[in-house]
Amino acid sequence: MKKHNYSAGPCILPQEVFEKSAAAVLDFNQSGLSILEISHRSKDFVAVMEEARALALELLGLTGKGYQALFLSSGASLEFLMVPYNLMKTGGKAAYLDTGTWANNAITEAKAFGETVVVASSKADNYTYIPKDYTIPVDADYFHCTSNNTIFGTQMKTFPKTNVPMVCDMSSDIFSRVMDFSQFDLIYAGAQKNMGPAGTTLVVVKEEILGKTGRAIPAMLDYQKHIKAESMYNTPAVFPIYVSLLTMQWLKNKGGIAAMEKENEAKAALLYNEIDRNPLFRGTVAKEDRSPMNAVFLLEDESHTAEFDAMWKAAGISGITGHRSVGGYRASMYNALPIESVQVLVDVMKEFEKKHNY
Ligand SMILES: *Cc1c(COP(=O)(O)O)cnc(C)c1O
């Protein structure tokens, strides 16, 4: 039986994407070849890459606005390093907002390149809220933020107005909500949270911000080299990119990000209402900063952990055990998770409450 998959990443993908991917492994486009054995320079795969790059920009509303989409290898964590490499001037400085573990990792990498100003941090409160009052130095080469904090379950609802180029790690909420994406100059997202399988990272960058650092950049880390090579500077992650394309096509057919956002809001409301209503559970973060993607919650009485765990496992739920830095539970409700799965979890929480005679 197919599980209700709440995994934080790699995560659930649409069933039809699994089916089409499986078919392409056996015979891609009736070519008599598997997608796993074709050349990345073959006409069929070049078409996949072109469509994936164009569709990413289309879904974000960035077509024709001076942006390039790249599908790079080696994860969002490499972007922590590529961003300062490509954007921080020699002797320049960068500004970062510290909202969680991933933001912190990005800050650590930037520090190796130059002056790195942390404009605000919620670390002292174990990242249970998004800092809102801060000033971005006007002479920073860029400002970096994390739109959704996967581990702690917070999300930025608004972004600062600044003349400094804005860089955003959207790994865990890309394509999940409507935004003016043109307020960002560089967006990146590891595919495995909300866009596809592990193995590729989407980078969307406004070309005009590149090439200004005065720094020698190794080819594989140079966005301009990847753009020039049309995201094929080296052998790209053929299969993860194909599966990401199928997921983006699924999203477009559903009505794009606007339709997705409605579903995500309904799923989040269903679960958070139960967390707030049910006296046996408690949310961990400031309500106004709650993430619709990753809901983090605790049992009021941890001595009931084994009992509750047995109940959700019996209901076919997978992957809601919390991250070690918070404990408790984390229910990740990415785009492909159906609302029916959320209802199953809510029903288990209600059943658990009944057993305890509230
Ligand atoms: C998972 C995650 C990362 C790290 O992604 P990798 O592809 O594993 O390097 C970075 N940022 C955020 C917000 C994440 O959720």
Tab-separated table of N, CA and C in Angstrom, residues 93-234:
chain	number	residue	atom	x	y	z
A	93	LYS	N	31.396	42.975	0.620
A	93	LYS	CA	30.735	42.362	1.762
A	93	LYS	C	29.341	41.888	1.398
A	94	ALA	N	28.849	40.954	2.202
A	94	ALA	CA	27.521	40.407	1.956
A	94	ALA	C	26.700	40.468	3.233
A	95	ALA	N	25.375	40.529	3.089
A	95	ALA	CA	24.467	40.576	4.235
A	95	ALA	C	23.608	39.313	4.244
A	96	TYR	N	23.453	38.723	5.428
A	96	TYR	CA	22.692	37.477	5.563
A	96	TYR	C	21.671	37.587	6.688
A	97	LEU	N	20.531	36.941	6.474
A	97	LEU	CA	19.533	36.800	7.530
A	97	LEU	C	19.622	35.363	8.046
A	98	ASP	N	19.812	35.221	9.359
A	98	ASP	CA	20.011	33.887	9.944
A	98	ASP	C	18.703	33.367	10.531
A	99	THR	N	18.041	32.469	9.791
A	99	THR	CA	16.732	31.965	10.225
A	99	THR	C	16.736	30.459	10.461
A	100	GLY	N	17.910	29.825	10.429
A	100	GLY	CA	17.907	28.380	10.668
A	100	GLY	C	19.208	27.725	10.264
A	101	THR	N	19.225	26.421	10.357
A	101	THR	CA	20.431	25.636	10.096
A	101	THR	C	20.988	25.897	8.700
A	102	TRP	N	20.090	25.929	7.702
A	102	TRP	CA	20.569	26.091	6.324
A	102	TRP	C	21.106	27.488	6.103
A	103	ALA	N	20.418	28.487	6.657
A	103	ALA	CA	20.906	29.875	6.560
A	103	ALA	C	22.296	29.969	7.193
A	104	ASN	N	22.425	29.284	8.318
A	104	ASN	CA	23.696	29.290	9.035
A	104	ASN	C	24.810	28.657	8.220
A	105	ASN	N	24.490	27.560	7.547
A	105	ASN	CA	25.491	26.930	6.677
A	105	ASN	C	25.903	27.883	5.552
A	106	ALA	N	24.937	28.622	5.020
A	106	ALA	CA	25.247	29.581	3.946
A	106	ALA	C	26.174	30.672	4.468
A	107	ILE	N	25.915	31.127	5.689
A	107	ILE	CA	26.738	32.181	6.307
A	107	ILE	C	28.182	31.683	6.494
A	108	THR	N	28.313	30.454	6.953
A	108	THR	CA	29.653	29.881	7.174
A	108	THR	C	30.471	29.902	5.885
A	109	GLU	N	29.850	29.543	4.775
A	109	GLU	CA	30.572	29.531	3.490
A	109	GLU	C	30.947	30.950	3.067
A	110	ALA	N	30.016	31.893	3.243
A	110	ALA	CA	30.280	33.277	2.803
A	110	ALA	C	31.465	33.876	3.549
A	111	LYS	N	31.587	33.512	4.830
A	111	LYS	CA	32.663	34.074	5.656
A	111	LYS	C	34.042	33.762	5.091
A	112	ALA	N	34.144	32.680	4.336
A	112	ALA	CA	35.430	32.323	3.743
A	112	ALA	C	35.813	33.292	2.617
A	113	PHE	N	34.821	34.078	2.148
A	113	PHE	CA	35.088	34.948	1.003
A	113	PHE	C	35.295	36.402	1.371
A	114	GLY	N	34.737	36.810	2.494
A	114	GLY	CA	34.870	38.216	2.850
A	114	GLY	C	33.940	38.596	3.969
A	115	GLU	N	33.821	39.907	4.180
A	115	GLU	CA	33.022	40.403	5.303
A	115	GLU	C	31.565	39.966	5.146
A	116	THR	N	31.074	39.286	6.154
A	116	THR	CA	29.720	38.752	6.098
A	116	THR	C	28.938	39.293	7.288
A	117	VAL	N	27.981	40.152	6.994
A	117	VAL	CA	27.198	40.793	8.057
A	117	VAL	C	25.914	40.000	8.273
A	118	VAL	N	25.704	39.514	9.494
A	118	VAL	CA	24.431	38.856	9.813
A	118	VAL	C	23.494	39.945	10.324
A	119	VAL	N	22.502	40.315	9.508
A	119	VAL	CA	21.672	41.482	9.837
A	119	VAL	C	20.715	41.186	10.994
A	120	ALA	N	20.341	39.921	11.167
A	120	ALA	CA	19.481	39.517	12.288
A	120	ALA	C	19.511	38.006	12.392
A	121	SER	N	19.230	37.510	13.599
A	121	SER	CA	19.233	36.061	13.812
A	121	SER	C	18.220	35.697	14.887
A	122	SER	N	17.551	34.578	14.717
A	122	SER	CA	16.638	34.095	15.765
A	122	SER	C	17.220	32.856	16.443
A	123	LYS	N	18.532	32.698	16.299
A	123	LYS	CA	19.205	31.515	16.842
A	123	LYS	C	19.014	31.369	18.356
A	124	ALA	N	19.059	32.490	19.083
A	124	ALA	CA	18.955	32.442	20.547
A	124	ALA	C	17.621	31.839	20.988
A	125	ASP	N	16.595	31.885	20.126
A	125	ASP	CA	15.293	31.287	20.446
A	125	ASP	C	15.054	30.017	19.632
A	126	ASN	N	16.127	29.314	19.362
A	126	ASN	CA	16.080	28.101	18.546
A	126	ASN	C	15.254	28.286	17.268
A	127	TYR	N	15.406	29.447	16.641
A	127	TYR	CA	14.821	29.742	15.328
A	127	TYR	C	13.302	29.552	15.274
A	128	THR	N	12.619	29.958	16.353
A	128	THR	CA	11.164	29.771	16.385
A	128	THR	C	10.397	30.924	15.748
A	129	TYR	N	11.092	31.907	15.206
A	129	TYR	CA	10.403	33.014	14.525
A	129	TYR	C	11.323	33.590	13.449
A	130	ILE	N	10.752	34.421	12.602
A	130	ILE	CA	11.532	35.110	11.563
A	130	ILE	C	11.799	36.546	12.041
A	131	PRO	N	13.055	36.940	12.186
A	131	PRO	CA	13.335	38.331	12.577
A	131	PRO	C	12.787	39.301	11.520
A	132	LYS	N	12.229	40.419	11.995
A	132	LYS	CA	11.598	41.344	11.034
A	132	LYS	C	12.216	42.736	10.999
A	133	ASP	N	12.822	43.135	12.120
A	133	ASP	CA	13.399	44.484	12.134
A	133	ASP	C	14.902	44.404	11.922
A	134	TYR	N	15.327	44.759	10.744
A	134	TYR	CA	16.770	44.763	10.495
A	134	TYR	C	17.063	45.697	9.336
A	135	THR	N	18.316	46.077	9.259
A	135	THR	CA	18.718	46.996	8.204
A	135	THR	C	19.774	46.313	7.347
A	136	ILE	N	19.599	46.385	6.061
A	136	ILE	CA	20.582	45.806	5.143
A	136	ILE	C	21.571	46.907	4.757
A	137	PRO	N	22.870	46.685	4.993
A	137	PRO	CA	23.845	47.732	4.629
A	137	PRO	C	23.729	48.084	3.139
A	138	VAL	N	23.672	49.361	2.833
A	138	VAL	CA	23.456	49.781	1.437
A	138	VAL	C	24.631	49.425	0.526
A	139	ASP	N	25.806	49.200	1.177
A	139	ASP	CA	26.976	48.884	0.359
A	139	ASP	C	27.251	47.376	0.280
A	140	ALA	N	26.290	46.557	0.703
A	140	ALA	CA	26.482	45.101	0.589
A	140	ALA	C	26.405	44.699	-0.884
A	141	ASP	N	27.170	43.690	-1.266
A	141	ASP	CA	27.109	43.211	-2.652
A	141	ASP	C	25.822	42.433	-2.907
A	142	TYR	N	25.281	41.816	-1.851
A	142	TYR	CA	23.975	41.146	-1.964
A	142	TYR	C	23.438	40.858	-0.571
A	143	PHE	N	22.136	40.571	-0.539
A	143	PHE	CA	21.474	40.146	0.697
A	143	PHE	C	20.946	38.735	0.478
A	144	HIS	N	21.226	37.830	1.430
A	144	HIS	CA	20.811	36.422	1.293
A	144	HIS	C	19.798	36.055	2.368
A	145	CYS	N	18.731	35.416	1.950
A	145	CYS	CA	17.749	34.941	2.929
A	145	CYS	C	17.253	33.547	2.534
A	146	THR	N	16.537	32.909	3.444
A	146	THR	CA	16.012	31.556	3.249
A	146	THR	C	14.494	31.661	3.367
A	147	SER	N	13.779	31.409	2.277
A	147	SER	CA	12.333	31.692	2.304
A	147	SER	C	11.582	30.755	3.229
A	148	ASN	N	12.036	29.505	3.317
A	148	ASN	CA	11.335	28.527	4.149
A	148	ASN	C	12.370	27.697	4.898
A	149	ASN	N	12.204	27.649	6.225
A	149	ASN	CA	13.180	26.960	7.060
A	149	ASN	C	12.685	25.560	7.369
A	150	THR	N	13.144	24.643	6.580
A	150	THR	CA	12.685	23.259	6.518
A	150	THR	C	12.738	22.552	7.867
A	151	ILE	N	13.788	22.822	8.634
A	151	ILE	CA	13.996	22.101	9.894
A	151	ILE	C	13.130	22.671	11.009
A	152	PHE	N	12.996	24.007	11.060
A	152	PHE	CA	12.288	24.633	12.180
A	152	PHE	C	10.827	24.932	11.858
A	153	GLY	N	10.461	24.912	10.571
A	153	GLY	CA	9.053	25.105	10.210
A	153	GLY	C	8.593	26.545	10.212
A	154	THR	N	9.498	27.456	9.828
A	154	THR	CA	9.085	28.856	9.665
A	154	THR	C	9.221	29.266	8.204
A	155	GLN	N	8.457	30.301	7.839
A	155	GLN	CA	8.504	30.790	6.458
A	155	GLN	C	8.465	32.317	6.467
A	156	MET	N	9.258	32.913	5.609
A	156	MET	CA	9.202	34.373	5.433
A	156	MET	C	7.959	34.702	4.620
A	157	LYS	N	7.102	35.562	5.155
A	157	LYS	CA	5.880	35.932	4.418
A	157	LYS	C	6.119	37.178	3.576
A	158	THR	N	7.045	38.018	4.015
A	158	THR	CA	7.384	39.208	3.234
A	158	THR	C	8.905	39.291	3.134
A	159	PHE	N	9.339	40.054	2.170
A	159	PHE	CA	10.779	40.202	1.943
A	159	PHE	C	11.132	41.680	1.966
A	160	PRO	N	12.343	41.999	2.404
A	160	PRO	CA	12.670	43.423	2.532
A	160	PRO	C	12.737	44.121	1.177
A	161	LYS	N	12.417	45.386	1.191
A	161	LYS	CA	12.625	46.216	-0.002
A	161	LYS	C	14.053	46.732	0.098
A	162	THR	N	14.841	46.413	-0.888
A	162	THR	CA	16.238	46.851	-0.835
A	162	THR	C	16.773	47.045	-2.248
A	163	ASN	N	17.741	47.952	-2.371
A	163	ASN	CA	18.364	48.137	-3.685
A	163	ASN	C	19.521	47.166	-3.894
A	164	VAL	N	19.869	46.462	-2.817
A	164	VAL	CA	20.946	45.474	-2.887
A	164	VAL	C	20.391	44.212	-3.564
A	165	PRO	N	21.143	43.554	-4.453
A	165	PRO	CA	20.643	42.324	-5.076
A	165	PRO	C	20.201	41.309	-4.019
A	166	MET	N	19.041	40.693	-4.214
A	166	MET	CA	18.489	39.784	-3.210
A	166	MET	C	18.604	38.341	-3.703
A	167	VAL	N	19.195	37.506	-2.847
A	167	VAL	CA	19.415	36.089	-3.146
A	167	VAL	C	18.553	35.278	-2.185
A	168	CYS	N	17.864	34.269	-2.682
A	168	CYS	CA	16.991	33.507	-1.791
A	168	CYS	C	17.131	32.004	-2.000
A	169	ASP	N	17.348	31.304	-0.890
A	169	ASP	CA	17.318	29.836	-0.887
A	169	ASP	C	15.863	29.420	-0.728
A	170	MET	N	15.272	28.927	-1.820
A	170	MET	CA	13.861	28.504	-1.801
A	170	MET	C	13.737	26.990	-1.870
A	171	SER	N	14.752	26.286	-1.371
A	171	SER	CA	14.766	24.829	-1.540
A	171	SER	C	13.460	24.164	-1.123
A	172	SER	N	12.867	24.622	-0.011
A	172	SER	CA	11.711	23.869	0.480
A	172	SER	C	10.370	24.559	0.257
A	173	ASP	N	10.345	25.649	-0.511
A	173	ASP	CA	9.004	26.153	-0.870
A	173	ASP	C	8.914	26.705	-2.293
A	174	ILE	N	9.880	26.336	-3.129
A	174	ILE	CA	9.804	26.759	-4.536
A	174	ILE	C	8.502	26.217	-5.160
A	175	PHE	N	7.869	27.020	-5.981
A	175	PHE	CA	6.637	26.617	-6.694
A	175	PHE	C	5.464	26.306	-5.762
A	176	SER	N	5.518	26.818	-4.517
A	176	SER	CA	4.423	26.472	-3.592
A	176	SER	C	3.480	27.638	-3.329
A	177	ARG	N	3.901	28.855	-3.656
A	177	ARG	CA	3.064	30.022	-3.343
A	177	ARG	C	3.346	31.138	-4.329
A	178	VAL	N	2.340	31.970	-4.502
A	178	VAL	CA	2.432	33.072	-5.446
A	178	VAL	C	3.276	34.188	-4.833
A	179	MET	N	4.196	34.690	-5.617
A	179	MET	CA	5.031	35.802	-5.163
A	179	MET	C	5.474	36.582	-6.382
A	180	ASP	N	5.937	37.804	-6.141
A	180	ASP	CA	6.617	38.512	-7.209
A	180	ASP	C	8.066	38.036	-7.211
A	181	PHE	N	8.347	37.052	-8.032
A	181	PHE	CA	9.690	36.463	-8.019
A	181	PHE	C	10.743	37.418	-8.596
A	182	SER	N	10.268	38.472	-9.286
A	182	SER	CA	11.242	39.413	-9.864
A	182	SER	C	11.869	40.310	-8.794
A	183	GLN	N	11.388	40.200	-7.537
A	183	GLN	CA	12.071	40.958	-6.473
A	183	GLN	C	13.418	40.306	-6.123
A	184	PHE	N	13.616	39.070	-6.592
A	184	PHE	CA	14.872	38.375	-6.321
A	184	PHE	C	15.791	38.454	-7.536
A	185	ASP	N	17.072	38.494	-7.267
A	185	ASP	CA	18.055	38.502	-8.358
A	185	ASP	C	18.645	37.123	-8.573
A	186	LEU	N	18.596	36.309	-7.524
A	186	LEU	CA	19.060	34.921	-7.661
A	186	LEU	C	18.236	34.053	-6.714
A	187	ILE	N	17.675	32.995	-7.266
A	187	ILE	CA	16.886	32.033	-6.486
A	187	ILE	C	17.536	30.673	-6.701
A	188	TYR	N	17.669	29.904	-5.631
A	188	TYR	CA	18.119	28.519	-5.845
A	188	TYR	C	17.301	27.558	-5.009
A	189	ALA	N	17.254	26.326	-5.473
A	189	ALA	CA	16.449	25.315	-4.784
A	189	ALA	C	16.952	23.929	-5.141
A	190	GLY	N	17.348	23.173	-4.138
A	190	GLY	CA	17.641	21.757	-4.355
A	190	GLY	C	16.339	21.078	-4.766
A	191	ALA	N	16.398	20.240	-5.786
A	191	ALA	CA	15.150	19.696	-6.343
A	191	ALA	C	14.367	18.832	-5.367
A	192	GLN	N	15.050	18.188	-4.455
A	192	GLN	CA	14.419	17.082	-3.710
A	192	GLN	C	13.393	17.474	-2.659
A	193	LYS	N	13.157	18.786	-2.483
A	193	LYS	CA	12.143	19.175	-1.505
A	193	LYS	C	10.782	19.355	-2.175
A	194	ASN	N	10.733	20.048	-3.274
A	194	ASN	CA	9.392	20.340	-3.797
A	194	ASN	C	9.322	20.286	-5.318
A	195	MET	N	10.359	19.776	-5.946
A	195	MET	CA	10.426	19.895	-7.400
A	195	MET	C	10.814	18.606	-8.121
A	196	GLY	N	11.420	17.665	-7.400
A	196	GLY	CA	11.892	16.477	-8.111
A	196	GLY	C	12.687	15.578	-7.198
A	197	PRO	N	13.479	14.685	-7.764
A	197	PRO	CA	14.320	13.821	-6.934
A	197	PRO	C	15.628	14.522	-6.594
A	198	ALA	N	16.394	13.959	-5.697
A	198	ALA	CA	17.714	14.507	-5.381
A	198	ALA	C	18.621	14.383	-6.599
A	199	GLY	N	19.558	15.302	-6.739
A	199	GLY	CA	20.556	15.169	-7.801
A	199	GLY	C	20.685	16.382	-8.690
A	200	THR	N	19.749	17.336	-8.576
A	200	THR	CA	19.921	18.558	-9.346
A	200	THR	C	19.413	19.732	-8.522
A	201	THR	N	19.937	20.906	-8.814
A	201	THR	CA	19.547	22.131	-8.115
A	201	THR	C	19.168	23.180	-9.147
A	202	LEU	N	18.001	23.760	-8.972
A	202	LEU	CA	17.577	24.835	-9.865
A	202	LEU	C	18.196	26.151	-9.400
A	203	VAL	N	18.823	26.857	-10.337
A	203	VAL	CA	19.329	28.200	-10.069
A	203	VAL	C	18.694	29.136	-11.085
A	204	VAL	N	18.050	30.177	-10.609
A	204	VAL	CA	17.461	31.185	-11.488
A	204	VAL	C	18.165	32.488	-11.175
A	205	VAL	N	18.839	33.024	-12.167
A	205	VAL	CA	19.681	34.193	-11.885
A	205	VAL	C	19.476	35.293	-12.929
A	206	LYS	N	19.438	36.513	-12.432
A	206	LYS	CA	19.363	37.668	-13.323
A	206	LYS	C	20.767	37.895	-13.865
A	207	GLU	N	20.897	37.799	-15.183
A	207	GLU	CA	22.241	37.792	-15.771
A	207	GLU	C	23.049	39.038	-15.463
A	208	GLU	N	22.359	40.180	-15.348
A	208	GLU	CA	23.100	41.448	-15.212
A	208	GLU	C	23.865	41.552	-13.888
A	209	ILE	N	23.558	40.695	-12.901
A	209	ILE	CA	24.294	40.814	-11.623
A	209	ILE	C	25.623	40.053	-11.650
A	210	LEU	N	25.845	39.281	-12.707
A	210	LEU	CA	27.037	38.419	-12.755
A	210	LEU	C	28.244	39.133	-13.381
A	211	GLY	N	29.415	38.571	-13.104
A	211	GLY	CA	30.634	39.055	-13.757
A	211	GLY	C	31.175	40.350	-13.188
A	212	LYS	N	30.878	40.637	-11.914
A	212	LYS	CA	31.280	41.929	-11.344
A	212	LYS	C	32.230	41.811	-10.160
A	213	THR	N	32.727	40.608	-9.876
A	213	THR	CA	33.467	40.438	-8.624
A	213	THR	C	34.958	40.741	-8.733
A	214	GLY	N	35.514	40.633	-9.903
A	214	GLY	CA	36.954	40.777	-10.051
A	214	GLY	C	37.705	39.547	-9.570
A	215	ARG	N	36.997	38.469	-9.382
A	215	ARG	CA	37.531	37.238	-8.819
A	215	ARG	C	37.678	36.204	-9.936
A	216	ALA	N	38.717	35.372	-9.864
A	216	ALA	CA	38.799	34.243	-10.799
A	216	ALA	C	37.913	33.127	-10.245
A	217	ILE	N	37.000	32.640	-11.054
A	217	ILE	CA	36.057	31.623	-10.573
A	217	ILE	C	36.328	30.307	-11.308
A	218	PRO	N	36.537	29.210	-10.574
A	218	PRO	CA	36.712	27.912	-11.254
A	218	PRO	C	35.496	27.616	-12.133
A	219	ALA	N	35.733	27.023	-13.281
A	219	ALA	CA	34.670	26.869	-14.287
A	219	ALA	C	33.391	26.251	-13.733
A	220	MET	N	33.535	25.161	-12.994
A	220	MET	CA	32.339	24.460	-12.527
A	220	MET	C	31.522	25.275	-11.529
A	221	LEU	N	32.143	26.328	-10.972
A	221	LEU	CA	31.450	27.139	-9.963
A	221	LEU	C	31.004	28.487	-10.530
A	222	ASP	N	31.177	28.648	-11.837
A	222	ASP	CA	30.946	29.950	-12.469
A	222	ASP	C	29.584	29.936	-13.181
A	223	TYR	N	28.627	30.708	-12.644
A	223	TYR	CA	27.292	30.740	-13.263
A	223	TYR	C	27.370	31.153	-14.734
A	224	GLN	N	28.249	32.090	-15.053
A	224	GLN	CA	28.315	32.553	-16.445
A	224	GLN	C	28.748	31.432	-17.396
A	225	LYS	N	29.660	30.574	-16.927
A	225	LYS	CA	30.079	29.437	-17.770
A	225	LYS	C	28.905	28.478	-17.989
A	226	HIS	N	28.137	28.240	-16.922
A	226	HIS	CA	26.987	27.341	-17.050
A	226	HIS	C	25.920	27.938	-17.975
A	227	ILE	N	25.728	29.254	-17.904
A	227	ILE	CA	24.741	29.899	-18.776
A	227	ILE	C	25.195	29.784	-20.239
A	228	LYS	N	26.462	30.071	-20.465
A	228	LYS	CA	27.001	30.017	-21.823
A	228	LYS	C	26.840	28.616	-22.410
A	229	ALA	N	27.005	27.607	-21.567
A	229	ALA	CA	26.916	26.219	-22.028
A	229	ALA	C	25.473	25.694	-21.981
A	230	GLU	N	24.523	26.583	-21.749
A	230	GLU	CA	23.106	26.204	-21.701
A	230	GLU	C	22.854	25.087	-20.701
A	231	SER	N	23.489	25.210	-19.559
A	231	SER	CA	23.331	24.265	-18.443
A	231	SER	C	23.877	22.872	-18.768
A	232	MET	N	24.806	22.832	-19.747
A	232	MET	CA	25.445	21.557	-20.100
A	232	MET	C	26.963	21.720	-20.149
A	233	TYR	N	27.501	22.475	-19.214
A	233	TYR	CA	28.962	22.635	-19.191
A	233	TYR	C	29.626	21.273	-18.999
A	234	ASN	N	29.051	20.505	-18.088
A	234	ASN	CA	29.461	19.096	-17.960
A	234	ASN	C	28.201	18.248	-18.067
